[in-house]
Structure formats: structure tokens, C-alpha cells
Coordinates of C-alpha atoms and ligand atoms in Angstrom, one line a residue:
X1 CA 13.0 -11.2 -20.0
X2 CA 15.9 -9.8 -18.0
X3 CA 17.9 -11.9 -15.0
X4 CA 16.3 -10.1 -12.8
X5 CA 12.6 -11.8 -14.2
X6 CA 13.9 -15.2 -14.6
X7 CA 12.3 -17.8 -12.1
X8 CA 15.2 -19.7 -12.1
X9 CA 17.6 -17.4 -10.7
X10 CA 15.2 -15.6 -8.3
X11 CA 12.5 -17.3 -6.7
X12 CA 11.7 -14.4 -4.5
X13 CA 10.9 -11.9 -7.5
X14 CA 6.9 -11.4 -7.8
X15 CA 5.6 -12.3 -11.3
X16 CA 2.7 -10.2 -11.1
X17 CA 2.9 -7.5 -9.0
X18 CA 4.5 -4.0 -9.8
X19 CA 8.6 -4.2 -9.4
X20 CA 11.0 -2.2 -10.5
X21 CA 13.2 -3.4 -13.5
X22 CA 16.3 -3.4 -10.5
X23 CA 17.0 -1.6 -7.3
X24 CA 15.2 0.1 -5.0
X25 CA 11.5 0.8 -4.8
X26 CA 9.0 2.3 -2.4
X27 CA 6.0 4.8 -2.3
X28 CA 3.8 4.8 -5.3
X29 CA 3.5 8.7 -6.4
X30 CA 1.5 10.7 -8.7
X31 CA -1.1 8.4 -9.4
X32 CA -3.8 8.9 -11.9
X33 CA -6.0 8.1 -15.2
X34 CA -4.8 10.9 -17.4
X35 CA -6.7 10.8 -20.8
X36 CA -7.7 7.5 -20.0
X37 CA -4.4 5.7 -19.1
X38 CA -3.7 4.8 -15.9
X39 CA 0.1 6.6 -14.4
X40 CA 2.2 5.4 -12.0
X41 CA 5.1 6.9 -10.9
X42 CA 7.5 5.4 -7.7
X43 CA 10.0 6.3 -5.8
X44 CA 13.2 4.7 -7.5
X45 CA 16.8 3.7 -7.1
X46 CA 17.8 2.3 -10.2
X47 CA 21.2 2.1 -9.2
X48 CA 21.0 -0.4 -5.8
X49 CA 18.8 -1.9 -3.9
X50 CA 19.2 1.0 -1.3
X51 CA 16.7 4.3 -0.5
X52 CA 19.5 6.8 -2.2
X53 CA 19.5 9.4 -4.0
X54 CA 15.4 8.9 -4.9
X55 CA 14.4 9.6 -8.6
X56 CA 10.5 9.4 -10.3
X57 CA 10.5 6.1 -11.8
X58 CA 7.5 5.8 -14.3
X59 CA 5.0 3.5 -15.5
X60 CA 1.9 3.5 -17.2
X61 CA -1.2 0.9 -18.5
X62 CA -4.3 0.7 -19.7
X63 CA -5.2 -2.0 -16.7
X64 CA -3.5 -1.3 -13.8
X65 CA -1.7 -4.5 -14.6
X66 CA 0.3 -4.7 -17.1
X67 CA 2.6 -2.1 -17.2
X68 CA 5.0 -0.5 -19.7
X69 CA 7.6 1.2 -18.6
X70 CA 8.9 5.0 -19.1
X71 CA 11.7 7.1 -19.0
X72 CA 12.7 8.3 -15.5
X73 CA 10.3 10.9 -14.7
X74 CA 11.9 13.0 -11.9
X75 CA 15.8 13.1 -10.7
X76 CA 17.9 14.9 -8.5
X77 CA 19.5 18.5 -9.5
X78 CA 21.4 21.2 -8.1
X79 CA 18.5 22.9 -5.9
X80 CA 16.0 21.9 -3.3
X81 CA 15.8 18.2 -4.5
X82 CA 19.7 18.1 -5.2
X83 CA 19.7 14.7 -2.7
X84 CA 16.4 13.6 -3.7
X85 CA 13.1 13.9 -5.6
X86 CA 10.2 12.4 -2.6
X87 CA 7.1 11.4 -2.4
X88 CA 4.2 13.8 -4.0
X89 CA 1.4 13.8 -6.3
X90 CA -0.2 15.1 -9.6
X91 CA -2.5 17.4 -10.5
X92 CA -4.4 18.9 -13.4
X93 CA -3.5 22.4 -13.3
X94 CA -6.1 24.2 -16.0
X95 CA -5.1 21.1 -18.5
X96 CA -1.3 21.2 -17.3
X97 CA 0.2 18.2 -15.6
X98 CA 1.6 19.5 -12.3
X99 CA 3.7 17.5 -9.6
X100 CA 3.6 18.4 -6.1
X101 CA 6.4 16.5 -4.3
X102 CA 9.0 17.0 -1.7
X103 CA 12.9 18.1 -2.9
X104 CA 15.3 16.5 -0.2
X105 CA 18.2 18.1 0.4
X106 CA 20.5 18.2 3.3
X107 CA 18.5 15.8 5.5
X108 CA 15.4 17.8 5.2
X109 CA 12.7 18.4 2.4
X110 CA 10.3 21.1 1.0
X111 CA 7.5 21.1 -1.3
X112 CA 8.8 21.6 -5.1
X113 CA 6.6 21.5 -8.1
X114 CA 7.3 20.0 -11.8
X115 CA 4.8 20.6 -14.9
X116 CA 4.8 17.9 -17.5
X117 CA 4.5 17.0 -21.5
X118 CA 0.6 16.6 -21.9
X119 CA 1.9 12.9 -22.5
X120 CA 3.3 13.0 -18.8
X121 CA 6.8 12.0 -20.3
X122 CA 9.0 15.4 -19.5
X123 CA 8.9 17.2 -17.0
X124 CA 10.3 20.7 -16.1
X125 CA 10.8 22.0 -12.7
X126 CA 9.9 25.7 -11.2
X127 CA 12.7 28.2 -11.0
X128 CA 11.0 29.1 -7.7
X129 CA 11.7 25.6 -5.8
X130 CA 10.8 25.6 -3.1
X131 CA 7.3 26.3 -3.4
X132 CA 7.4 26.6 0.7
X133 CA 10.8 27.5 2.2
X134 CA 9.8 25.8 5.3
X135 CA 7.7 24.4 8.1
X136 CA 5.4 26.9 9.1
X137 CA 7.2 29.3 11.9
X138 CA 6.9 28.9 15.6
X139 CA 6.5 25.1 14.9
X140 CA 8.8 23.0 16.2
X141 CA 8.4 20.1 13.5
X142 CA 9.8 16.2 13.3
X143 CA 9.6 16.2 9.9
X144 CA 7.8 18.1 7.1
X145 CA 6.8 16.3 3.2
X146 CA 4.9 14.6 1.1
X147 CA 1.5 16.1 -0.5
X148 CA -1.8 15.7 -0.7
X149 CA -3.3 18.4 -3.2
X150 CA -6.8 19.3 -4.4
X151 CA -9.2 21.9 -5.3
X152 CA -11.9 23.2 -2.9
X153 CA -14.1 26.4 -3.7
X154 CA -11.8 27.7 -6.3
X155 CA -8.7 27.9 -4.7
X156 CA -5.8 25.0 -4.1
X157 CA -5.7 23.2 -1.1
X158 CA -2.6 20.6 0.4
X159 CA -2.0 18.6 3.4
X160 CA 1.3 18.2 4.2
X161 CA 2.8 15.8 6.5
X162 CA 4.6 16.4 9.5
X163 CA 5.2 15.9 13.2
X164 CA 5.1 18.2 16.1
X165 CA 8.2 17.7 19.0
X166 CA 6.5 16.0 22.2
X167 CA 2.7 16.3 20.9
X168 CA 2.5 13.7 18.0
X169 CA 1.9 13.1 14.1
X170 CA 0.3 16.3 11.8
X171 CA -1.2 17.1 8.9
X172 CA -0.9 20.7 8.7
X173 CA -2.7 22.0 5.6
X174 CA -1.9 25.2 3.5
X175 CA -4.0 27.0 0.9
X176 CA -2.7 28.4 -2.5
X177 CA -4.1 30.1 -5.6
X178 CA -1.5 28.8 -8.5
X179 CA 0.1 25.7 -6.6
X180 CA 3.2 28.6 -6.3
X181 CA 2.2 30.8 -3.4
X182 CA 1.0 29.2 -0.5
X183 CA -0.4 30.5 2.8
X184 CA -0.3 28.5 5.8
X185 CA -4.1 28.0 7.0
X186 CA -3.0 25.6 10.4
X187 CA -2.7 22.3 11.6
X188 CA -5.7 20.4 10.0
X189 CA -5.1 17.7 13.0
X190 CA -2.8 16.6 15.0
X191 CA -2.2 13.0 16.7
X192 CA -0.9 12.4 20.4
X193 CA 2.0 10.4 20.2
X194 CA 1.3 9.1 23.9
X195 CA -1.6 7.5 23.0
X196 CA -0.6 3.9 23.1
X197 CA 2.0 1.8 23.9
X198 CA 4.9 2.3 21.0
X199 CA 4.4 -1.2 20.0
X200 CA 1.0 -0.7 19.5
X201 CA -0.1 -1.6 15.8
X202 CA -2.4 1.5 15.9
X203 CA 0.3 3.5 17.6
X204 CA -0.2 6.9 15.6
X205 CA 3.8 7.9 15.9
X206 CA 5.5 11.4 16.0
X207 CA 5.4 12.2 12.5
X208 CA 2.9 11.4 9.8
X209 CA 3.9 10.7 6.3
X210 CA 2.0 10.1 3.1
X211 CA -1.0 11.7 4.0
X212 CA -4.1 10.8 2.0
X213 CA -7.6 12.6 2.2
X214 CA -10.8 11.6 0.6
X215 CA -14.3 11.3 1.1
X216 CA -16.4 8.3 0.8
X217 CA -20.0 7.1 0.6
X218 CA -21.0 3.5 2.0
X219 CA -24.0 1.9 0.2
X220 CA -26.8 2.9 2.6
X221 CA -25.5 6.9 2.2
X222 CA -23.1 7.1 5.1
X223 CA -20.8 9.8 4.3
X224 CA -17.2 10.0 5.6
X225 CA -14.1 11.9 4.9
X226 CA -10.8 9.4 5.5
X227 CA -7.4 10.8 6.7
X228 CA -4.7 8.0 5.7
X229 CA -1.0 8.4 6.8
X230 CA 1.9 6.0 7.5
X231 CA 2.9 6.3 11.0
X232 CA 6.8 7.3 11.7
X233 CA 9.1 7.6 14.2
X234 CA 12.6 8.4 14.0
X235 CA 13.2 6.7 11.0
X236 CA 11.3 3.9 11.7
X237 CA 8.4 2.8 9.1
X238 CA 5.6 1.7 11.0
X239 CA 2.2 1.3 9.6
X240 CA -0.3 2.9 7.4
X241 CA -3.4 3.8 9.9
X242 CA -6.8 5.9 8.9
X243 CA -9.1 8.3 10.9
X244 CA -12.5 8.1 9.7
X245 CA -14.1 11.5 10.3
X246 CA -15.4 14.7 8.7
X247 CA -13.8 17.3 6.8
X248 CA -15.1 20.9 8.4
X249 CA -14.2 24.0 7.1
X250 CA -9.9 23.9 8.3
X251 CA -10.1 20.9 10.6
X252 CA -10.7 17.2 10.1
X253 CA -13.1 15.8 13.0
X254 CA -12.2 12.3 13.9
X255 CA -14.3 9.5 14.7
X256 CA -12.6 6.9 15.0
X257 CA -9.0 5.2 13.7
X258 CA -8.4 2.0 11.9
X259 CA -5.4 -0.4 10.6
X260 CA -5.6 0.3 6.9
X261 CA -3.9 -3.0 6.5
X262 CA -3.0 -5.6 9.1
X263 CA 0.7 -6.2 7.5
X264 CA 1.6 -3.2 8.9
X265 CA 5.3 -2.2 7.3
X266 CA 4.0 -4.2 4.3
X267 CA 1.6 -2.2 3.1
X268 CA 3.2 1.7 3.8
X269 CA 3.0 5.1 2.6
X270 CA -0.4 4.1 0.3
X271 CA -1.7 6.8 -2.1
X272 CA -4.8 6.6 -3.9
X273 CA -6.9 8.5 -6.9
X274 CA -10.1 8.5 -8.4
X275 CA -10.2 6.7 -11.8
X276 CA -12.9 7.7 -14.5
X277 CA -15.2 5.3 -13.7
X278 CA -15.5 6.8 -9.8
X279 CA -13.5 4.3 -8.3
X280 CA -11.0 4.8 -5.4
X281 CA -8.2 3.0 -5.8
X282 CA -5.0 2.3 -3.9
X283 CA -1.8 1.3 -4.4
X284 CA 1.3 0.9 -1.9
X285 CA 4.4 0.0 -0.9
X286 CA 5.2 -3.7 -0.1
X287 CA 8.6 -3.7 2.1
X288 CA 10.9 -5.9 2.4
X289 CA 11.4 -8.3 5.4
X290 CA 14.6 -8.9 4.7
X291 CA 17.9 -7.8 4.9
X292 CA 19.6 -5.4 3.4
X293 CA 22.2 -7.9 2.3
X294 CA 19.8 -10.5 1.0
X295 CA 18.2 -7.8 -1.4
X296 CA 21.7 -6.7 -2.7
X297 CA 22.6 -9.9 -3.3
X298 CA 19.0 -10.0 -5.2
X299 CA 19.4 -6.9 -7.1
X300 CA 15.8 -6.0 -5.8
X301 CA 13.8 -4.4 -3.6
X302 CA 10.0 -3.1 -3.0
X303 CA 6.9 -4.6 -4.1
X304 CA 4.0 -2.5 -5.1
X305 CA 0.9 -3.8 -4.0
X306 CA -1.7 -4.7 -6.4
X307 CA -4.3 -2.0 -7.2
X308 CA -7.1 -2.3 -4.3
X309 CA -11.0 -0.5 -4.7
X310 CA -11.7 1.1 -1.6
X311 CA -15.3 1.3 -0.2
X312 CA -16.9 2.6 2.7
X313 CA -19.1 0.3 5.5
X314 CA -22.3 1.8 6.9
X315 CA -20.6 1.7 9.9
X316 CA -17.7 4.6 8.6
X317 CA -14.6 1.7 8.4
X318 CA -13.3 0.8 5.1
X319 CA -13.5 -2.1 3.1
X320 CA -10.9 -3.1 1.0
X321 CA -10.6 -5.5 -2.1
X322 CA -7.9 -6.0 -5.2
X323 CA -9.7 -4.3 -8.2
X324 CA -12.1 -6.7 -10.6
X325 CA -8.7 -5.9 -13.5
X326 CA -6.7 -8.8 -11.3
X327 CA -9.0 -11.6 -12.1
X328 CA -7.9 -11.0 -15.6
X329 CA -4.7 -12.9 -14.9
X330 CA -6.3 -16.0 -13.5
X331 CA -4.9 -18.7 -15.6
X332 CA -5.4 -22.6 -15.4
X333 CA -8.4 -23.4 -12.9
X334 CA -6.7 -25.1 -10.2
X335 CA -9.6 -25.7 -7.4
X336 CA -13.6 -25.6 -7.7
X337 CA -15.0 -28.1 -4.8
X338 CA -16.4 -27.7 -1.4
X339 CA -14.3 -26.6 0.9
X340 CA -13.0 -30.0 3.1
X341 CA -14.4 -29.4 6.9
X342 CA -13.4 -31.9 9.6
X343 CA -10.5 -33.5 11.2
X344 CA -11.3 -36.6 9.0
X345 CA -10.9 -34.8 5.5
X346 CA -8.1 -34.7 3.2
X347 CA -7.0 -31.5 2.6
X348 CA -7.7 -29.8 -0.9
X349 CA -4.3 -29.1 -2.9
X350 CA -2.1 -28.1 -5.8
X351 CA 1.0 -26.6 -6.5
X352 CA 1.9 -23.2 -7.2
X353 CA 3.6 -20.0 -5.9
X354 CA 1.9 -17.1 -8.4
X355 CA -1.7 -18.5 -7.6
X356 CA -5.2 -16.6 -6.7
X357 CA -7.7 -18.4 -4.1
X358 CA -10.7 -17.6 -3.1
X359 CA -13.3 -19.3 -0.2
X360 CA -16.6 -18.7 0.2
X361 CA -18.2 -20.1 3.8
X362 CA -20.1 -20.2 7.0
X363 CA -17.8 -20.6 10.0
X364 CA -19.5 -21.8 13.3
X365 CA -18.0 -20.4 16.5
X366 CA -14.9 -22.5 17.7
X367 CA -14.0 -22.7 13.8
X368 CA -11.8 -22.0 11.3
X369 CA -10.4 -22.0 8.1
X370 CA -6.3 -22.7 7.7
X371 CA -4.7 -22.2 4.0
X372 CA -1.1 -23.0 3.5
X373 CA 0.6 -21.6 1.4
X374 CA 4.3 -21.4 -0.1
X375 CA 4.7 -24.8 1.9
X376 CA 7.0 -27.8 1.1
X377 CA 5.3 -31.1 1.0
X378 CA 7.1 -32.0 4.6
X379 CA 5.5 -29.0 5.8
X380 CA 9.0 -27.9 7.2
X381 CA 8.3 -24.6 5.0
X382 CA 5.2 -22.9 5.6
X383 CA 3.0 -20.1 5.9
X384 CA -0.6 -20.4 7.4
X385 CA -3.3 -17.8 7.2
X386 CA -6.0 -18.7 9.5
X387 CA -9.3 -17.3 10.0
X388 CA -11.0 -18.5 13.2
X389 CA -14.5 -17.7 14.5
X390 CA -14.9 -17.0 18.3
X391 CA -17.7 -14.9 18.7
X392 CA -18.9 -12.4 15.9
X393 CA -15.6 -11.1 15.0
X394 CA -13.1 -13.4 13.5
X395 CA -8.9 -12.9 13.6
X396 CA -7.5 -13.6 10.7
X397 CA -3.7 -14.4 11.3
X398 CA -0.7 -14.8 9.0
X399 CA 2.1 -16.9 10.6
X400 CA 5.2 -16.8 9.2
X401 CA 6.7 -18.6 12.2
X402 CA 8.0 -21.9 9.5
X403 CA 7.7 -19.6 6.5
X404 CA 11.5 -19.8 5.9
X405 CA 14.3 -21.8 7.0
X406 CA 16.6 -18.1 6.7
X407 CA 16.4 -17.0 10.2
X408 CA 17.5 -14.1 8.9
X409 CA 14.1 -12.8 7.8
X410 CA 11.2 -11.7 9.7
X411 CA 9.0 -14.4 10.5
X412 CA 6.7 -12.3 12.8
X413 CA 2.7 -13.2 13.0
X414 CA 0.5 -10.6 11.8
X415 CA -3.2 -10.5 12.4
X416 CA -6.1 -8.7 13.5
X417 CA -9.9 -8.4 13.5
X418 CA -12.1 -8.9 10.8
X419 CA -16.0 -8.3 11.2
X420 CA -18.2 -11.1 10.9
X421 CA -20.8 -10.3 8.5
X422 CA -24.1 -12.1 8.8
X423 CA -23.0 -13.9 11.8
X424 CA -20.6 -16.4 10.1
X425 CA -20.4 -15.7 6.7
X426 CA -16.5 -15.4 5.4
X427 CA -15.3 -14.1 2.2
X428 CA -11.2 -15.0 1.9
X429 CA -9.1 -13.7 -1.1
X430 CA -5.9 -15.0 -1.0
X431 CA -3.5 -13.4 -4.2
X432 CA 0.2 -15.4 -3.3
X433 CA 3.0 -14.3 -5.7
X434 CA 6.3 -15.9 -4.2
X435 CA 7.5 -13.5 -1.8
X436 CA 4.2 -11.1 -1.8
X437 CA 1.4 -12.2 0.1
X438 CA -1.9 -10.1 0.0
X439 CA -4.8 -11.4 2.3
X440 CA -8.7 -9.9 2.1
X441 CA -11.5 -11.7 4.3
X442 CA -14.4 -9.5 4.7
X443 CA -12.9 -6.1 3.2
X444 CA -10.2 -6.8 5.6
X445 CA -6.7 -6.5 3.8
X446 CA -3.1 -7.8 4.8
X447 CA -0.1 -7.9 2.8
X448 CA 2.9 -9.6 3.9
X449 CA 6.5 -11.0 2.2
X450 CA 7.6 -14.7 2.9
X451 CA 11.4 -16.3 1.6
X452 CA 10.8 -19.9 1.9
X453 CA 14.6 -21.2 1.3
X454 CA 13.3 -24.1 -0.6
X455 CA 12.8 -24.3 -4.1
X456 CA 10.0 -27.0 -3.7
X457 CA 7.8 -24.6 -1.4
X458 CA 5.3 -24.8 -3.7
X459 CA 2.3 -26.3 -2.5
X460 CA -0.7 -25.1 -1.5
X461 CA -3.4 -26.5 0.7
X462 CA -6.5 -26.0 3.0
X463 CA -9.4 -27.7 5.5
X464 CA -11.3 -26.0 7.4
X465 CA -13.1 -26.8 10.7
X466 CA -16.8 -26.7 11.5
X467 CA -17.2 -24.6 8.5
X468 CA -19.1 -24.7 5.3
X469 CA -18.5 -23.4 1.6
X470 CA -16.5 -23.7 -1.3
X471 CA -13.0 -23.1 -2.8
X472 CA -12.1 -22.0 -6.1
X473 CA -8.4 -21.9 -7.3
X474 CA -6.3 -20.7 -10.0
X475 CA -2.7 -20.1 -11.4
X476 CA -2.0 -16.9 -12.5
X477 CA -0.4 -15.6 -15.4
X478 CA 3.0 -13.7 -15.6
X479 CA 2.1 -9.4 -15.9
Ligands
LIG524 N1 9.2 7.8 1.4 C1 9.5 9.0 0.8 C2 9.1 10.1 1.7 C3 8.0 9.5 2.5 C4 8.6 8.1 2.7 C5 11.0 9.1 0.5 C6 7.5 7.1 3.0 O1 8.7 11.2 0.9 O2 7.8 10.2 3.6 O3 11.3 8.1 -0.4 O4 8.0 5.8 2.7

């Protein structure tokens, strides 16, 4: 165990979660289950807690959870990527690992490719980088990278993400036979930047990055096709939003756009894959809320989310949960007792900042369920989420408002809607692991960071009002 894992000296540092061994981290990239084994690879600093000069980190595990770590995968050169390797993905080429990611260079980027070891541990880049020498001509564009690549009717197809000057975000999508030569088909959508106020959580930004398709099918045989991307706007990381929609032909038809996460910045530029046994699974980047001081003086920064099984809703919205693989860490049973309802009850608690909780209930309207969590027993350090019933939706908030005596962080609310389903029935997940936070209540997923300042903000506890159910509680172990 390194400094950087010891509890003592950094009460901040997840214990469970994804982090890198130091420096910088963001977007998961090149996910998949190759020959079984799960592959992660991540955008990468090793040298500072700073977005510079980007490499490949890699890791890989037969759980999703524990994870051993590999060689740098991908790093800067004299070419296309001489500045940076970015965000792409990997594909099986015919049996040959193939990236597709974006070589930054000079403040802009353009699709490269990389084909791998059949272990996924070296990798060799094409003499023809860039695959694309640019944005596709006559477009004026905001920005042009990051890939999402697959195989439709015998030829390759890719998304890429982009912008268009004073229309909106874009996903413009190009078609290839050998992932080398690629023809520009057309904009497969394109988002109106006008279309809400610019503080808007579902504000759909100028440029789209990270864009991830894939189709789904809910329980009773709804079908949809899901356009993920992390909204952007002039260098601002905003949120990760999804159109659910069809796939036609060159064009994505939307129906209707979501929050993929109600954290917003703290759960961005997501990517997902399709592991053997069908699943979709997702991954992404937990930011930081606080400065870039604080995480130099950490060493640190970037969470990756924990791996999350995506399903669709009859009614084309998607439900999110962590996948069954986390419950493996669950440790020391903390809780198992109804769930305390009414102003007279003492609230159920215990102690711990790496815990997994979970409440099962019926909330009347005019209830609510309140968890604190990360809290001192003074309650001068605390984070609340809250679920409340008003009619048959509920909001499910995460105030941060007392979360840390630092002013310096952000101490922001976040919340949003959650559907009610059966009426009144809630479902809560709550994973805490120090300063990562990741909330599900109905399929309904937000991830957040807290820095309580106090080394005793440890406790946890929870009532509810004019609800009924149970609570189950446990410690988890170290990944
Ligand atoms: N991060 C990458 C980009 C992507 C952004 C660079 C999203 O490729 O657009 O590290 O966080």
C-alpha cells in the first residue's frame, strides 16, 4: 500500500472505486471483455494532478472490481497525438485489437488508430495517423473527437463528436471499410444550442463529446436506440445527457432527452460495452469538486465511477443500477431493521465512510426519506440525500450545503426527478466511499464528491417520514 492508499494521510482517497495510482484521471476508454477479462483503459496523467499531456493508462479484472494494473497503454509521440493521446475506443478488427481515439496536437485533435498484442499490452500506432485529416469540409466545427465505432452491414461505422458554430452539439458519423479510409456519410444529428437556458441541467451545449450509441430493449419489448454525450461549451464540462430515439438508416430520430445522471459534472464523458453475458455496462468519470490546489496538494485526482448495468423502461428512459459484482465487497452487516418513520423515532445509525446502504419502502405523499451521510456526530458536517414524495414523482436531492467546513469546495445541491413506481414504492442504493458519493432510487443514478474537513465525519444515519420499509447496511471492503 502506497501513501497515496493510506487512510491516514488521505481521507478523501476512495477505497473502492477505480483511482489512478497518482495524478490525473478522467474518461474511461476502450472498454471491453476481451477473451473474458474485463479492460479498462483511462485517460492519465501520471505525472500531476493536471489534464496534461494525456497518456492510456490501463487496467484490467476479472470483476470489474478489483483491478490490476498495466503498463501505460498509449502516450504521446511525435505525430498527430504529439500533445496528447484522447479519449477513444476498442475494437475487434478480424481478431486484432484496434483503438480508435483522438491524437491532440496543437489545440486540436483527429482520429488516430493503434493495433494491440492479442493480450492488449503493446500497442503500435498507424504510419497513416491521422486516420481523418480533418472535420469534414464546409463545416465550421467547435470541436471534433472522441469515437464511437461499430460494424453495421459489413462495413465500419463511427460517430464522432463535434459542434457546429451558432447551431449546437453533433454527432457527425463517417463510414469506413478497414477503420483506415473513411468517408464522411453526414451529420447523424445535431442539437440546438438555444434550446434552454445555459444553466439548464439538460442544456445540450455547442459541442458534444464522448458520444455513445446503443440500442436497448425494455422488459415488455420496447425497443430504443440511446445517443449519450457529455455536453460542452467552451471548455466547460457540463453534463452527460441521452436522446432516446431510433437509429434510421444515416440519422438518429429523437424522442425525447434525459439526465443520464443527476450529478451532472460528476458523472461525465461515460462509455459503455457489451460484456459476454449481454449486459450493458457503464463506467465514467467522477470529477473533482475541488480545487486545483487541493488535489495537488493530494497527489490525486478523478474517480471512476463504479461499473453500472444499464436497462431500458417500457416507457424508452433508462434505468440505471451498480452491477450485482459490487455487492461482492459488502463486508460487516451494519443495518437490517425497519426503517424508523416518525418525528418520535430515533434515527438508525453506525459509523462508516466506505459503506453500501440500501432501503426498501412505501412513501405516502408529503413524505420522505433523509440519510446522512459522511456527518460528524454534532451534525456540523453533513451530507443529506433526501427523497420526498409529492405527487407520483419523487425528487431525490443531495445537499452538500454542510458537507464541508472548506468553503473552498463546491457545496452545490443536486437533484432531480425520479419516477414513482407503483405509486409509492422506493428503491434507494446509496454506495458512499469518502469523497465519492453514488446515489440510485428507482433506476435513477447521481454521483457526487463531498470533503468533510473532519476526520470524525463518519457517521451515518436515517428516519424517514410517513413512510414504510426496511434498511439494510454494510461496510465494505477495500478493492
Ligand atoms: N476528455 C478527453 C477528450 C474528451 C474529454 C481528453 C471529455 O477526448 O472530449 O482527455 O472529458
Amino acid at each position: 500500500m502506497g501513501p497515496l492508499n493510506d487512510a491516514s494521510v488521505d481521507q478523501h482517497r476512495p477505497m473502492f472505486h477505480f483511482v489512478a495510482p497518482s495524478g490525473w484521471l478522467n474518461d474511461p476508454n476502450g472498454l471491453c471483455q476481451w477473451r473474458g477479462r474485463f479492460h479498462m483503459f483511462y485517460q492519465y496523467n501520471p505525472e500531476a494532478p493536471v489534464h496534461h499531456h494525456i497518456r492510456w493508462g490501463h487496467v484490467s479484472s476479472a470483476d470489474m472490481i478489483h483491478w490490476e494494473h498495466h503498463p501505460i497503454a498509449l502516450e504521446p509521440s511525435s505525430g498527430p497525438d504529439q500533445d496528447g493521446c484522447w479519449s477513444g475506443v476498442l475494437v475487434d478488427d478480424g481478431g486484432v485489437p484496434t483503438f480508435v481515439y483522438s491524437g491532440h496536437r496543437d489545440g486540436g485533435e483527429l482520429p488516430c488508430i493503434a493495433t494491440g498484442s492479442a493480450d492488449l499490452m503493446d500497442w503500435v500506432k498507424d504510419p497513416a495517423n491521422p486516420v481523418i485529416v480533418g472535420p469534414p469540409a464546409g463545416l465550421e466545427v467547435t470541436g471534433f473527437r472522441d469515437h464511437c465505432v461499430w460494424r453495421e452491414g459489413g462495413l465500419w461505422r463511427q460517430v464522432i463528436g463535434s459542434g457546429i458554430r451558432g447551431r449546437g452539439g453533433a454527432a457527425l458519423l463517417y463510414e469506413s471499410e478497414d477503420l483506415r479510409e473513411w468517408r464522411y456519410v453526414g451529420p447523424l444529428l445535431i442539437g440546438d444550442a438555444r434550446d434552454r437556458e445555459r444553466s439548464a441541467p439538460d442544456w445540450t451545449g455547442t459541442m458534444w463529446e464522448c458520444i455513445d450509441l446503443f440500442g436497448l430493449e425494455s422488459a415488455g419489448g420496447v425497443r430504443r436506440d440511446m445517443l449519450v454525450f457529455s455536453a460542452f461549451d467552451d471548455g466547460a464540462t457540463l453534463h452527460t445527457l441521452y436522446w432516446s430515439g431510433h437509429y434510421v438508416g444515416d440519422t438518429f430520430i429523437p424522442n425525447s432527452l434525459h439526465r443520464l445522471d443527476l450529478g451532472g459534472k460528476h458523472f461525465y464523458a461515460p462509455q459503455s460495452m457489451q460484456d459476454d453475458a449481454g449486459r450493458r455496462v457503464m463506467f465514467g468519470w467522477m470529477q473533482e469538486a475541488r480545487s486545483t490546489e487541493a488535489c495537488i496538494a493530494a497527489g490525486w485526482s478523478g474517480v471512476m465511477s463504479l461499473p453500472r448495468i444499464l436497462t431500458l423502461r417500457d416507457d424508452g428512459t433508462v434505468a440505471q443500477w451498480p452491477a450485482p459484482e459490487v455487492s461482492k465487497l459488502r463486508r460487516e452487516e451494519m443495518l437490517d431493521q425497519l426503517l424508523p418513520s416518525g418525528v418520535a423515532q430515533t434515527p438508525a445509525t453506525f459509523q462508516g465512510t466506505e459503506v453500501d446502504i440500501e432501503v426498501e419502502c412505501d412513501i405516502d405523499v408529503g413524505g420522505q426519506v433523509e440519510l446522512l451521510v459522511r456527518a460528524t456526530a454534532d451534525g456540523v458536517e453533513r451530507t443529506v440525500i433526501r427523497v420526498r414524495r409529492d405527487t407520483d414523482n419523487f425528487t431525490l436531492t443531495c445537499d452538500r450545503a454542510a458537507s464541508s467546513l472548506d468553503d473552498t469546495v463546491d457545496r452545490s445541491d443536486l437533484s432531480g426527478d425520479v419516477p414513482a413506481t407503483d405509486g409509492g414504492r422506493l428503491f434507494l442504493r446509496v454506495l458512499v466511499d469518502r469523497s465519492a458519493l453514488e446515489v440510485f432510487a428507482n433506476g435513477v443514478s447521481l454521483s457526487a464528491r463531498v470533503y468533510p474537513a473532519r476526520p470524525d465525519a463518519n457517521v451515518v444515519s436515517m428516519w424517514a417520514t410517513r413512510a414504510q420499509g426496511t434498511v439494510r447496511a454494510w461496510s465494505m471492503a477495500h478493492a
